[in-house]
GROMACS .gro file of C-alpha atoms in nm:
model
  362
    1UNK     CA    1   0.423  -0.791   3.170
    2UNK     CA    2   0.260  -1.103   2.984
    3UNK     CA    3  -0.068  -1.210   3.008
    4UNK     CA    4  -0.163  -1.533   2.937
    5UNK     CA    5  -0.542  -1.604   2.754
    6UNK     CA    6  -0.606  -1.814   2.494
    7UNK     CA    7  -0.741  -1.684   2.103
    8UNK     CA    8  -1.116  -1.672   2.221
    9UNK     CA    9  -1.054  -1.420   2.457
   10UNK     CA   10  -1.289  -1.174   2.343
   11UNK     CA   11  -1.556  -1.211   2.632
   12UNK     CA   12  -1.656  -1.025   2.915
   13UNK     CA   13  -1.585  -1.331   3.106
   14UNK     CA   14  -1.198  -1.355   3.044
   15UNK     CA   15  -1.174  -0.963   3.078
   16UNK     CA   16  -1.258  -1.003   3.426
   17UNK     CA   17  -1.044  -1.342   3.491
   18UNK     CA   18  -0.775  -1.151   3.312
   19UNK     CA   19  -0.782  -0.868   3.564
   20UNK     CA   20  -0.670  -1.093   3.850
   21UNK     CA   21  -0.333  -1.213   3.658
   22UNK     CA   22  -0.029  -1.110   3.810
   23UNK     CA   23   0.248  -0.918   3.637
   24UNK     CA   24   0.633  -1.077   3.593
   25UNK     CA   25   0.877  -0.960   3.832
   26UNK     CA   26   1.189  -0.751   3.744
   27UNK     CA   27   1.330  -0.753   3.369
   28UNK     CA   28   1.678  -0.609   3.251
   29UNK     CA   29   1.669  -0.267   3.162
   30UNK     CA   30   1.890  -0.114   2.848
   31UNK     CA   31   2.119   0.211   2.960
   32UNK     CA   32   2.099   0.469   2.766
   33UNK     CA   33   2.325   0.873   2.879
   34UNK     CA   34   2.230   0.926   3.231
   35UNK     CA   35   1.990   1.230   3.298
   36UNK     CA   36   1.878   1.101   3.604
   37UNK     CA   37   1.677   0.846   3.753
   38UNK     CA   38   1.336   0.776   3.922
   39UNK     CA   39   1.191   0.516   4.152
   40UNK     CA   40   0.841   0.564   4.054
   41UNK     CA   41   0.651   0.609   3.718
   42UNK     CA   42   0.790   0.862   3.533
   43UNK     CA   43   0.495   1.103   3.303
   44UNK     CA   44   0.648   1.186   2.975
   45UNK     CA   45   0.543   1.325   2.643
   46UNK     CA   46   0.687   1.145   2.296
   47UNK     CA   47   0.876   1.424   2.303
   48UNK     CA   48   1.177   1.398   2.548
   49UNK     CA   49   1.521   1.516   2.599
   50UNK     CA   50   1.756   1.445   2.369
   51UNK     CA   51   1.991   1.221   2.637
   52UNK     CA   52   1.737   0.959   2.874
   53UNK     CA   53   1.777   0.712   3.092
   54UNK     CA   54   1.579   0.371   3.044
   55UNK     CA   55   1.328   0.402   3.317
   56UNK     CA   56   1.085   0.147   3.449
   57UNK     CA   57   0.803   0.124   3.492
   58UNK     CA   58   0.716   0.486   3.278
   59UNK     CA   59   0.376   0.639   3.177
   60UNK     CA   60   0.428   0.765   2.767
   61UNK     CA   61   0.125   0.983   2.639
   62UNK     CA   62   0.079   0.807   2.281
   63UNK     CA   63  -0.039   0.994   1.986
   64UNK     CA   64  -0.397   0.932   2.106
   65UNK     CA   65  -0.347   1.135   2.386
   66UNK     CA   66  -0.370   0.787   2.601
   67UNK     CA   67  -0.191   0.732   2.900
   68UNK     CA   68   0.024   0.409   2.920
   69UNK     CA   69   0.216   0.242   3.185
   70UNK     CA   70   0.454   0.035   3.047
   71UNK     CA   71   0.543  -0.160   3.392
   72UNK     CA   72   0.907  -0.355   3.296
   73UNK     CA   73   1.102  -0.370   3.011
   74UNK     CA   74   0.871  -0.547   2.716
   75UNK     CA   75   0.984  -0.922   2.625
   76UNK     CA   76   0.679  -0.940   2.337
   77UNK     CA   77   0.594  -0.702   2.063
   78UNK     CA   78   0.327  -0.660   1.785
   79UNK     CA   79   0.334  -0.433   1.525
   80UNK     CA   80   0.072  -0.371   1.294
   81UNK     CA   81   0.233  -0.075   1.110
   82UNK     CA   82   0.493  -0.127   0.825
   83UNK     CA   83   0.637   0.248   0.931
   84UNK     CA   84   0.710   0.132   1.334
   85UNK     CA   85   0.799  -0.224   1.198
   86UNK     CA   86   1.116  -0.101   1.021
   87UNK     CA   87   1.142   0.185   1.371
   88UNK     CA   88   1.147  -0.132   1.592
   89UNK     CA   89   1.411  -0.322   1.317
   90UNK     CA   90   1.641   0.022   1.377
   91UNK     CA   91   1.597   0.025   1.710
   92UNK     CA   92   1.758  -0.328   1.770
   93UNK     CA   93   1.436  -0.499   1.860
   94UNK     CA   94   1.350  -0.709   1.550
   95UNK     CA   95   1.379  -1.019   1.814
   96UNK     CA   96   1.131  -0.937   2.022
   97UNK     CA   97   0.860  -0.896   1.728
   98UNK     CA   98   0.577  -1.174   1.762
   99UNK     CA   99   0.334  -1.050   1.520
  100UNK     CA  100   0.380  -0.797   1.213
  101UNK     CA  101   0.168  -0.638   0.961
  102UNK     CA  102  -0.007  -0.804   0.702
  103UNK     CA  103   0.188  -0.785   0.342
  104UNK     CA  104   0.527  -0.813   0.502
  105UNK     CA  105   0.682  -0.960   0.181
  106UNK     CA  106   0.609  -0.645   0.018
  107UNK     CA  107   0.870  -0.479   0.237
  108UNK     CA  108   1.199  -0.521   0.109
  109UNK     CA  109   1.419  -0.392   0.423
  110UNK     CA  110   1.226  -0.688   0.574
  111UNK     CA  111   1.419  -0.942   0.370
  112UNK     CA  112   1.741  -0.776   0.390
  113UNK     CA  113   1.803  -0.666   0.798
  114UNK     CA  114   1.501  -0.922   0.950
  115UNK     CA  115   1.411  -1.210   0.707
  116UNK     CA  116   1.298  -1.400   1.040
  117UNK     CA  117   1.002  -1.179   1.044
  118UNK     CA  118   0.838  -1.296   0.716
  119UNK     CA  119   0.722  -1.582   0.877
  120UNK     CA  120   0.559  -1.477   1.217
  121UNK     CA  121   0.193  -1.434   1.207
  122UNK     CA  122  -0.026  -1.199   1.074
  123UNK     CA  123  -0.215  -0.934   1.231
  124UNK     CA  124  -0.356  -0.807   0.932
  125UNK     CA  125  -0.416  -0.445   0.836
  126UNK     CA  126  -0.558  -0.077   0.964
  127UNK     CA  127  -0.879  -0.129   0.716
  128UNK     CA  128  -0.908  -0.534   0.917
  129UNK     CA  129  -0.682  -0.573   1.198
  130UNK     CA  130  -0.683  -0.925   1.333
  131UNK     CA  131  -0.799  -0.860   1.733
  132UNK     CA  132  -0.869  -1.192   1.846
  133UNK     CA  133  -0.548  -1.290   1.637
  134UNK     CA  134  -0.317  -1.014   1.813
  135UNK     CA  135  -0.438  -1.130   2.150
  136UNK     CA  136  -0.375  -1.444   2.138
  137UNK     CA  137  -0.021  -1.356   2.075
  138UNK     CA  138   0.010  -1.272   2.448
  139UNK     CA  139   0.253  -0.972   2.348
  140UNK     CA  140   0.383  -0.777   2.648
  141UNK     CA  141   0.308  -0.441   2.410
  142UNK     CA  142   0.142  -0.367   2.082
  143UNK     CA  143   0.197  -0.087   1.852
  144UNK     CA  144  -0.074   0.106   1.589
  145UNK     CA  145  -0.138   0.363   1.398
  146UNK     CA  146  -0.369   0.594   1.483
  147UNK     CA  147  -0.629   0.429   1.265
  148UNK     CA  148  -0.668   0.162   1.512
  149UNK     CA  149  -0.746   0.347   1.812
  150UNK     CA  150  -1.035   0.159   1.936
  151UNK     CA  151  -0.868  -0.153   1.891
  152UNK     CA  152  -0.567  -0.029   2.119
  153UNK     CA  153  -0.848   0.008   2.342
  154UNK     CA  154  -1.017  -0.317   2.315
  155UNK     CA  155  -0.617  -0.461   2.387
  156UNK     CA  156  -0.602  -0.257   2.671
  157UNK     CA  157  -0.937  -0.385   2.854
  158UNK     CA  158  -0.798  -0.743   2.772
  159UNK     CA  159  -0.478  -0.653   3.004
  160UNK     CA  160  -0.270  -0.603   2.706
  161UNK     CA  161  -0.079  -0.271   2.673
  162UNK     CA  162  -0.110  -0.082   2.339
  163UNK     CA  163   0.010   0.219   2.171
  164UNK     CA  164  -0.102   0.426   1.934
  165UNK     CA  165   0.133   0.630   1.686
  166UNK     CA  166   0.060   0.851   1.428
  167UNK     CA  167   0.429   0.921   1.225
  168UNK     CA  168   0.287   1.098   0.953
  169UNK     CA  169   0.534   1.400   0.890
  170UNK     CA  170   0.905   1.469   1.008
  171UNK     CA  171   0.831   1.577   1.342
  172UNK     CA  172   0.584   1.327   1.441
  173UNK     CA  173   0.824   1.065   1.300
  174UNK     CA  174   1.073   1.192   1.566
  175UNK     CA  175   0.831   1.179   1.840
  176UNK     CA  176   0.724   0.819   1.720
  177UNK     CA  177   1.094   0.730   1.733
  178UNK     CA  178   1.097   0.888   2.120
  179UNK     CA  179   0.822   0.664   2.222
  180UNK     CA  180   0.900   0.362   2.121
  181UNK     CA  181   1.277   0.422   2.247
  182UNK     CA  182   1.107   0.469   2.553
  183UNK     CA  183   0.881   0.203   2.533
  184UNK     CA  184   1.097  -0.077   2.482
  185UNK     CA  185   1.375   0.083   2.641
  186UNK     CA  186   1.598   0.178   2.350
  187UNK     CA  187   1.665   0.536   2.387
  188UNK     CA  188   1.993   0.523   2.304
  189UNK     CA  189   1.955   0.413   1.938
  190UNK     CA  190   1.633   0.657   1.894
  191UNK     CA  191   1.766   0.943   1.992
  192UNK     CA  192   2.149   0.851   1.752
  193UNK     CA  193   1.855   0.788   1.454
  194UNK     CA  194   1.700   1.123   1.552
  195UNK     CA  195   2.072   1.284   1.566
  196UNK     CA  196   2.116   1.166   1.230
  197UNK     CA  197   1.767   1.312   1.102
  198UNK     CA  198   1.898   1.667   1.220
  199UNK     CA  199   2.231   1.643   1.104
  200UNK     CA  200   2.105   1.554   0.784
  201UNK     CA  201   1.890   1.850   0.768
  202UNK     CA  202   2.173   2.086   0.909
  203UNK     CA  203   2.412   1.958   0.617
  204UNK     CA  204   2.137   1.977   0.328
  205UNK     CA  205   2.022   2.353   0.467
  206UNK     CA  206   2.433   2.465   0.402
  207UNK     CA  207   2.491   2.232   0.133
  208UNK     CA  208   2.195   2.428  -0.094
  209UNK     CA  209   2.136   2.775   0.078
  210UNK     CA  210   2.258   2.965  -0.206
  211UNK     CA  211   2.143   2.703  -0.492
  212UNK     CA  212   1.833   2.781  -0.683
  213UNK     CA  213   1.511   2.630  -0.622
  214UNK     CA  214   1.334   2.427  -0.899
  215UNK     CA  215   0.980   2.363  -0.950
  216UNK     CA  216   0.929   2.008  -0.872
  217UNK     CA  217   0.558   1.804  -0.949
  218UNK     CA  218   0.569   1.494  -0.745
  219UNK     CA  219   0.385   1.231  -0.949
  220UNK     CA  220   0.182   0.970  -0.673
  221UNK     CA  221   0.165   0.599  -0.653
  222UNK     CA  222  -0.156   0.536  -0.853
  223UNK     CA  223  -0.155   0.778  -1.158
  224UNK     CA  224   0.085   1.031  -1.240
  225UNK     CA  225  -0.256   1.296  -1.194
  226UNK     CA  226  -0.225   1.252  -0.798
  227UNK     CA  227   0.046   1.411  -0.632
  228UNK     CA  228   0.153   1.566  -0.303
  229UNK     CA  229   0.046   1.907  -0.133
  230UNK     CA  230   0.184   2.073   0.144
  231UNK     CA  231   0.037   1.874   0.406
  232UNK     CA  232   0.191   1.575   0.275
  233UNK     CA  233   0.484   1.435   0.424
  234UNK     CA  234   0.623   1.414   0.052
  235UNK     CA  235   0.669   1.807   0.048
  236UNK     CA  236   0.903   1.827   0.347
  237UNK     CA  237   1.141   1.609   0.137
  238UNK     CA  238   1.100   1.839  -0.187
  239UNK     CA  239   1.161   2.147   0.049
  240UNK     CA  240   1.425   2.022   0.237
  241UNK     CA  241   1.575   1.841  -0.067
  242UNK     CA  242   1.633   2.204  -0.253
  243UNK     CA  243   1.302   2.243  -0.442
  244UNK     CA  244   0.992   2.430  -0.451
  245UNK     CA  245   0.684   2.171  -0.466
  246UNK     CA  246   0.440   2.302  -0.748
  247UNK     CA  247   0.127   2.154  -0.546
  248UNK     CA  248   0.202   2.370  -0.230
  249UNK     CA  249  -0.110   2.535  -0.221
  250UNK     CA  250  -0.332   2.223  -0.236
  251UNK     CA  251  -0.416   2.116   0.142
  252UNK     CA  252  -0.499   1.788   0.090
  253UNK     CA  253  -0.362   1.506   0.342
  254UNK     CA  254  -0.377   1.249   0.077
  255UNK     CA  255  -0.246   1.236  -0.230
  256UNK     CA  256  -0.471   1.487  -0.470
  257UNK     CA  257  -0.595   1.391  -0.785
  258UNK     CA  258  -0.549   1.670  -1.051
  259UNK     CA  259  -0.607   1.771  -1.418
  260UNK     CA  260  -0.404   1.755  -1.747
  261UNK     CA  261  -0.473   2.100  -1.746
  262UNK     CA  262  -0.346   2.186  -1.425
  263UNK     CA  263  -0.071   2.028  -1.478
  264UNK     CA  264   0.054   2.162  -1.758
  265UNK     CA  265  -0.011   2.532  -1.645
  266UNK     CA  266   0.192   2.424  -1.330
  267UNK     CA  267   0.431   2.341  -1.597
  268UNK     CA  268   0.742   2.222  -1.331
  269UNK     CA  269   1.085   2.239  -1.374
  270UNK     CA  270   1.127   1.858  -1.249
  271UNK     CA  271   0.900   1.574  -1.245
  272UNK     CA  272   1.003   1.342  -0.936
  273UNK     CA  273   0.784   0.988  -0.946
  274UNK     CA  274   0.676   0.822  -0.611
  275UNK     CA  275   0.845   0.510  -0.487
  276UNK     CA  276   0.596   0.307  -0.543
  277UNK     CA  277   0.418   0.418  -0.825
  278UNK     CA  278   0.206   0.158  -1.015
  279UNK     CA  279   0.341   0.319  -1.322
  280UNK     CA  280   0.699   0.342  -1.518
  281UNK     CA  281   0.889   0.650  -1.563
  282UNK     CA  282   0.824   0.557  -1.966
  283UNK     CA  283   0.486   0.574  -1.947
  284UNK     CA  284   0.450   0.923  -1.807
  285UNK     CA  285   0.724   1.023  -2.080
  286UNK     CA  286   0.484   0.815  -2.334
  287UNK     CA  287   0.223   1.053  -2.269
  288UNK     CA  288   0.157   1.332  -2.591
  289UNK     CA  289  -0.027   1.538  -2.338
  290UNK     CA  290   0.269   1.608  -2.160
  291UNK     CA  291   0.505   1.646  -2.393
  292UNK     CA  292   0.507   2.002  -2.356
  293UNK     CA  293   0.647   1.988  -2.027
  294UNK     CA  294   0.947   2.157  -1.942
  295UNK     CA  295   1.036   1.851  -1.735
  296UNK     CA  296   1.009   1.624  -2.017
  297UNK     CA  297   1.135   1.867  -2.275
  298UNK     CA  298   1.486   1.833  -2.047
  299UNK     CA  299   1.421   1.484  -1.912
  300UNK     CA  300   1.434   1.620  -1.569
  301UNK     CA  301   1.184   1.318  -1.518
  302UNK     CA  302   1.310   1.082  -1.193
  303UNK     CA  303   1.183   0.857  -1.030
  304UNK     CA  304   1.208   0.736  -0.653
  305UNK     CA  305   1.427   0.447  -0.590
  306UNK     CA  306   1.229   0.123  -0.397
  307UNK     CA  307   1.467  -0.150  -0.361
  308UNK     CA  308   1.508  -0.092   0.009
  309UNK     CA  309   1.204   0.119   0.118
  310UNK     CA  310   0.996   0.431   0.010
  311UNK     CA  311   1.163   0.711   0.150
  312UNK     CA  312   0.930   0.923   0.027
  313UNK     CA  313   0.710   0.736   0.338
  314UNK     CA  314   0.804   0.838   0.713
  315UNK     CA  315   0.973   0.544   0.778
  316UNK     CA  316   1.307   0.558   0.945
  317UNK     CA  317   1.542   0.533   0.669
  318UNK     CA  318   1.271   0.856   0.514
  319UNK     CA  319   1.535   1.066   0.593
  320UNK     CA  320   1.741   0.927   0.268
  321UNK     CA  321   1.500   1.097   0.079
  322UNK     CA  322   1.574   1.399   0.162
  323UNK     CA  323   1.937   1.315   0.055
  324UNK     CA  324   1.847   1.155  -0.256
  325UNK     CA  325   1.635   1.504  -0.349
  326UNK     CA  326   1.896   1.680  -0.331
  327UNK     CA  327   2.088   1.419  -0.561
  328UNK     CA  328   1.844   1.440  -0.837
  329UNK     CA  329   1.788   1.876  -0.766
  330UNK     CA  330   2.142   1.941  -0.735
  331UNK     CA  331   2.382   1.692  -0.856
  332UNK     CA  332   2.654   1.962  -0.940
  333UNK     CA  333   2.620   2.024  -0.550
  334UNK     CA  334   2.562   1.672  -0.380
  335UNK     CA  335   2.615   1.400  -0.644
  336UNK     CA  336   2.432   1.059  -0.672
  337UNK     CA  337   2.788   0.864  -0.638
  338UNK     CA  338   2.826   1.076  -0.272
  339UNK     CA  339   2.416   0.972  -0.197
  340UNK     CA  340   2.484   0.618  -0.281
  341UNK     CA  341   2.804   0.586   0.005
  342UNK     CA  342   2.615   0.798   0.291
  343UNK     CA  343   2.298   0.541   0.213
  344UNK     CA  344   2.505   0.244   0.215
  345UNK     CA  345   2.679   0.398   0.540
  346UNK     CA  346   2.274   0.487   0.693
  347UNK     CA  347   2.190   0.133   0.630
  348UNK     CA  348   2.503  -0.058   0.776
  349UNK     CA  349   2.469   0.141   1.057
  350UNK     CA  350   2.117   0.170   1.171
  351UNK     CA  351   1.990  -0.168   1.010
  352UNK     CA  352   2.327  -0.360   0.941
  353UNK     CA  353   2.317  -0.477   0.661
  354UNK     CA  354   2.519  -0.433   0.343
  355UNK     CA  355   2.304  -0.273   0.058
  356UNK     CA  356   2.363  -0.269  -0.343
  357UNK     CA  357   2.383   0.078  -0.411
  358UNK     CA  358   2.384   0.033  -0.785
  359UNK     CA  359   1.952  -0.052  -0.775
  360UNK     CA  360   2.000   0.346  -0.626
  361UNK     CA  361   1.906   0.491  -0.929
  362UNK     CA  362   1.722   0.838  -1.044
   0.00000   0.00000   0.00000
């Protein structure tokens, strides 16, 4: 469905004319395993079976709780999340994109599976999303985080459908991938994405289920005194990655600032540094105070790799992280050579593109 307004369509006056506009006829419609089909709109949850059909038009319940009708098969799409960005790139629809996120040269996967997309317009950020911008994109559907609620609902009384995801841990990831299959009508490759995130779990839980658990710190992306508790989605890849995370009983849904002190009577086995930390893996080492560390003491000090994305971020590819955990945790068990192949492998296949595993480093 496309609606067609021009960039000052932000009054009451156009909401109204905008009412009266017709929706497109017909659009193709990808196949996906057949589970049966249905001649009216269809109710579903983000979380469906694992085997759909493409079916339109279809009602989704996004992460607000909001119903949306997605009538035919979008042509259009906005994104104004880095984390569904890269979903959309994996699910095949990088060609449909209009309108991205602001700092899109930040993202490297960008460059590497989409470079097209550095140069379509902006629609700025969750802290100043670009309304009157996104609009005037005339996108068919438009996809945000949960931050920008009310502006999915401003889109919506200007004709345009929006939804509203909130991918913030491993399950919700999954059930952001299930929407947005649905939504754009790409089940198939959501639900071989989601195979691979359970898989991956399934081989990492036999891999390590009689290896010993160290105690890992996870060192955040502004100071090495902010890390990751268990509410973070940083501590399902230290858990599922063979490790016990230090910071588990902080309940913080950010990243938690801490003491020297606490630290250091923590006093973990393994210090793993965030992906994209403002700081160096030398400068935490430079640090007297911490020279006491058992960590440093062994130079069990890693840090995450960002040439590609930040899999410690639940972004598609997140699921790496996991893998590359287990690398650094266990490398007698699953060894950084064997992470660097099933990477390259995860990236040909769900992004197609060759990567350079040596910048895969610990």
């Amino acid at each position: 469905m496309k609606i067609k307004f021009t960039a000052l369509a932000l009054s009451a006056a156009m909401v109204l004319s905008l009412a009266a506009c017709g929706q497109s006829a017909s659009q193709s419609q990808s196949a996906a395993p057949a589970s049966g089909s249905q001649s009216q709109p269809q109710s579903q949850s983000a979380s469906a079976p694992a085997a759909v059909e493409e079916v339109m038009p279809v009602t989704l319940t996004d992460a607000a709780g909001r119903q949306v009708t997605i009538e035919t098969e979008p042509e259009t799409l906005v994104s104004g999340y880095y984390i569904t960005t890269s979903m959309l790139i994996a699910l095949g629809q990088q060609d449909k994109l209009v309108g991205i996120e602001a700092k899109a040269d930040t993202r490297p996967i960008y460059a590497l599976a989409a470079p097209e997309l550095l140069e379509l317009p902006s629609v700025g950020t969750a802290k100043e999303f670009d309304l009157e911008g996104c609009a005037a994109l005339e996108p068919d559907l438009v996809i945000l985080p949960l931050k920008l609620q009310e502006s999915a609902e401003a889109l919506e009384q200007l004709g345009i459908n929006a939804l509203v995801v909130n991918p913030e841990d491993m399950d919700l990831l999954e059930e952001t991938l299930d929407l947005l299959g649905q939504a754009t009508g790409s089940s198939e490759r959501a639900h071989a994405l989601m195979d691979y995130n359970a898989e991956t779990e399934a081989e990492m839980a036999e891999l390590l289920a009689d290896a010993e658990k160290p105690s890992v710190y996870l060192a955040g992306n502004s100071s090495y005194l902010s890390t990751a508790g268990s509410k973070m989605y940083q501590n399902t890849l230290i858990e599922l990655g063979g490790g016990e995370n230090v910071a588990a009983e902080l309940e913080d849904d950010y990243w938690a600032d801490i003491s020297y002190e606490q630290l250091l009577a923590w006093n973990p086995d393994v210090i793993v540094i965030a992906a994209d930390a403002d700081y160096t893996k030398e400068d935490l080492l430079a640090d007297s105070q911490l020279a006491g560390l058992t960590a440093v003491q062994n130079g069990a000090v890693y840090a995450l790799p960002s040439s590609f994305e930040a899999w410690d971020s639940p972004v598609p590819s997140g699921v790496l992280g996991i893998r590359w955990m287990a690398s650094a945790l266990h490398g007698d068990l699953y060894s950084l050579e064997q992470f660097r192949q099933d990477a390259a492998d995860f990236y040909k296949e769900f992004y197609g593109v060759e990567i350079d595993t040596q910048l895969i480093t610990q």
